[in-house]
Amino acid sequence: MNEYTTTNEEDNEKKSFLQRLRESVLPIKPDDSLGMKALKQAGFVAFLGVAGTVTALLAIAVSFAL
């Protein structure tokens, strides 16, 4: 490989954590319709909301237990 080509792993290292998580949970394909892309985006936002809520509830439960 020369200096102008990058591998998929190098591209993934440059992406933020949220971008990599987004692509792994509900990947958006180029041939998806506009409605499907919007639904996948909304689903990912819902996933983040649920994950954040569960994490916060676990932190609160642990803090009460200590």
Coordinates of N, CA and C in Angstrom, one line a residue:
M1 N 0.8 -1.2 0.0 CA 0.0 0.0 0.0 C 0.9 1.2 0.0
N2 N 0.4 2.3 -0.6 CA 1.1 3.5 -0.6 C 0.5 4.4 0.4
E3 N 1.1 5.6 0.5 CA 0.6 6.5 1.6 C -0.8 7.1 1.4
Y4 N -1.3 6.9 0.1 CA -2.6 7.5 -0.2 C -3.8 6.5 0.1
T5 N -3.5 5.3 0.2 CA -4.6 4.3 0.5 C -4.6 4.0 1.9
T6 N -5.8 3.8 2.4 CA -6.0 3.4 3.8 C -6.8 2.1 3.9
T7 N -6.6 1.4 4.9 CA -7.4 0.2 5.1 C -8.7 0.5 5.9
N8 N -9.6 -0.4 6.0 CA -10.8 -0.2 6.7 C -10.5 0.0 8.2
E9 N -9.5 -0.7 8.7 CA -9.2 -0.5 10.1 C -8.7 0.9 10.4
E10 N -7.9 1.5 9.5 CA -7.4 2.8 9.7 C -8.5 3.8 9.6
D11 N -9.5 3.6 8.8 CA -10.6 4.5 8.7 C -11.4 4.4 10.0
N12 N -11.6 3.2 10.6 CA -12.3 3.0 11.8 C -11.6 3.7 13.0
E13 N -10.3 3.7 13.0 CA -9.6 4.4 14.0 C -9.8 5.9 14.0
K14 N -10.0 6.5 12.9 CA -10.2 7.9 12.7 C -11.6 8.3 13.1
K15 N -12.5 7.4 13.1 CA -13.9 7.8 13.5 C -14.1 7.8 15.0
S16 N -15.1 8.6 15.4 CA -15.3 8.7 16.8 C -16.1 7.5 17.3
F17 N -16.1 7.3 18.6 CA -16.8 6.2 19.2 C -18.3 6.1 18.8
L18 N -18.9 7.2 18.8 CA -20.4 7.2 18.4 C -20.6 6.8 17.0
Q19 N -19.7 7.3 16.1 CA -19.8 6.9 14.7 C -19.6 5.4 14.5
R20 N -18.6 4.8 15.2 CA -18.4 3.4 15.1 C -19.6 2.6 15.7
L21 N -20.1 3.1 16.8 CA -21.2 2.4 17.4 C -22.5 2.5 16.5
R22 N -22.7 3.7 15.9 CA -23.8 3.9 14.9 C -23.7 2.9 13.8
E23 N -22.5 2.7 13.2 CA -22.4 1.8 12.1 C -22.6 0.4 12.5
S24 N -22.3 0.0 13.7 CA -22.4 -1.4 14.2 C -23.8 -1.7 14.6
V25 N -24.6 -0.8 15.1 CA -25.9 -1.0 15.6 C -26.9 -1.1 14.5
L26 N -27.1 0.0 13.8 CA -28.0 0.0 12.6 C -27.3 0.6 11.4
P27 N -26.5 -0.2 10.7 CA -25.8 0.4 9.5 C -26.7 1.0 8.5
I28 N -26.4 2.1 8.0 CA -27.2 2.7 6.9 C -26.5 2.4 5.6
K29 N -27.3 1.7 4.7 CA -26.7 1.3 3.4 C -27.0 2.4 2.4
P30 N -26.1 2.6 1.4 CA -26.4 3.7 0.4 C -27.7 3.5 -0.4
D31 N -28.1 2.3 -0.5 CA -29.4 2.1 -1.3 C -30.6 2.1 -0.5
D32 N -30.5 2.4 0.8 CA -31.7 2.6 1.7 C -32.5 3.8 1.2
S33 N -33.8 3.7 1.4 CA -34.7 4.9 1.0 C -34.5 6.0 2.1
L34 N -35.0 7.2 1.8 CA -34.9 8.3 2.7 C -35.7 8.0 4.0
G35 N -36.8 7.3 3.9 CA -37.6 7.0 5.0 C -36.9 6.0 5.9
M36 N -36.3 5.0 5.3 CA -35.5 4.0 6.0 C -34.3 4.6 6.8
K37 N -33.7 5.5 6.1 CA -32.5 6.2 6.8 C -33.0 7.0 8.0
A38 N -34.1 7.6 7.9 CA -34.7 8.4 9.0 C -35.1 7.5 10.1
L39 N -35.7 6.3 9.8 CA -36.1 5.4 10.8 C -34.9 4.8 11.5
K40 N -33.8 4.5 10.8 CA -32.6 4.0 11.4 C -31.9 5.0 12.3
Q41 N -32.0 6.3 11.9 CA -31.4 7.4 12.7 C -32.3 7.5 14.0
A42 N -33.6 7.4 13.9 CA -34.4 7.5 15.1 C -34.3 6.3 16.0
G43 N -34.1 5.1 15.4 CA -33.8 4.0 16.2 C -32.5 4.0 16.9
F44 N -31.5 4.6 16.3 CA -30.2 4.8 17.0 C -30.3 5.8 18.2
V45 N -31.1 6.8 18.0 CA -31.3 7.8 19.0 C -32.0 7.2 20.2
A46 N -33.0 6.3 19.9 CA -33.8 5.6 20.9 C -32.9 4.6 21.6
F47 N -32.0 4.0 20.9 CA -31.0 3.1 21.5 C -30.1 3.8 22.5
L48 N -29.6 5.0 22.1 CA -28.8 5.8 23.0 C -29.5 6.2 24.2
G49 N -30.8 6.6 24.0 CA -31.6 7.0 25.1 C -31.8 5.9 26.2
V50 N -32.1 4.7 25.7 CA -32.3 3.6 26.6 C -31.0 3.2 27.2
A51 N -29.9 3.1 26.5 CA -28.6 2.8 27.0 C -28.2 3.8 28.1
G52 N -28.4 5.1 27.8 CA -28.1 6.1 28.8 C -28.9 6.0 30.1
T53 N -30.2 5.7 29.9 CA -31.1 5.6 31.1 C -30.7 4.4 31.9
V54 N -30.4 3.3 31.3 CA -30.0 2.1 32.0 C -28.7 2.3 32.7
T55 N -27.8 3.0 32.1 CA -26.5 3.3 32.7 C -26.7 4.2 33.9
A56 N -27.5 5.2 33.8 CA -27.8 6.1 34.9 C -28.5 5.4 36.1
L57 N -29.4 4.5 35.8 CA -30.1 3.8 36.8 C -29.2 2.8 37.5
L58 N -28.3 2.2 36.8 CA -27.3 1.3 37.4 C -26.4 2.1 38.3
A59 N -25.9 3.3 37.9 CA -25.1 4.1 38.7 C -25.8 4.5 40.0
I60 N -27.0 4.9 39.9 CA -27.8 5.3 41.1 C -28.0 4.1 42.0
A61 N -28.3 2.9 41.5 CA -28.4 1.7 42.3 C -27.2 1.4 43.0
V62 N -26.0 1.5 42.3 CA -24.8 1.2 43.0 C -24.4 2.2 44.1
S63 N -24.8 3.5 43.8 CA -24.5 4.5 44.8 C -25.3 4.3 46.0
F64 N -26.5 3.8 45.9 CA -27.4 3.6 47.1 C -26.9 2.3 47.8
A65 N -26.3 1.4 47.1 CA -25.8 0.2 47.7 C -24.6 0.4 48.5
L66 N -23.8 1.4 48.2 CA -22.6 1.7 48.9 C -22.9 2.6 50.0

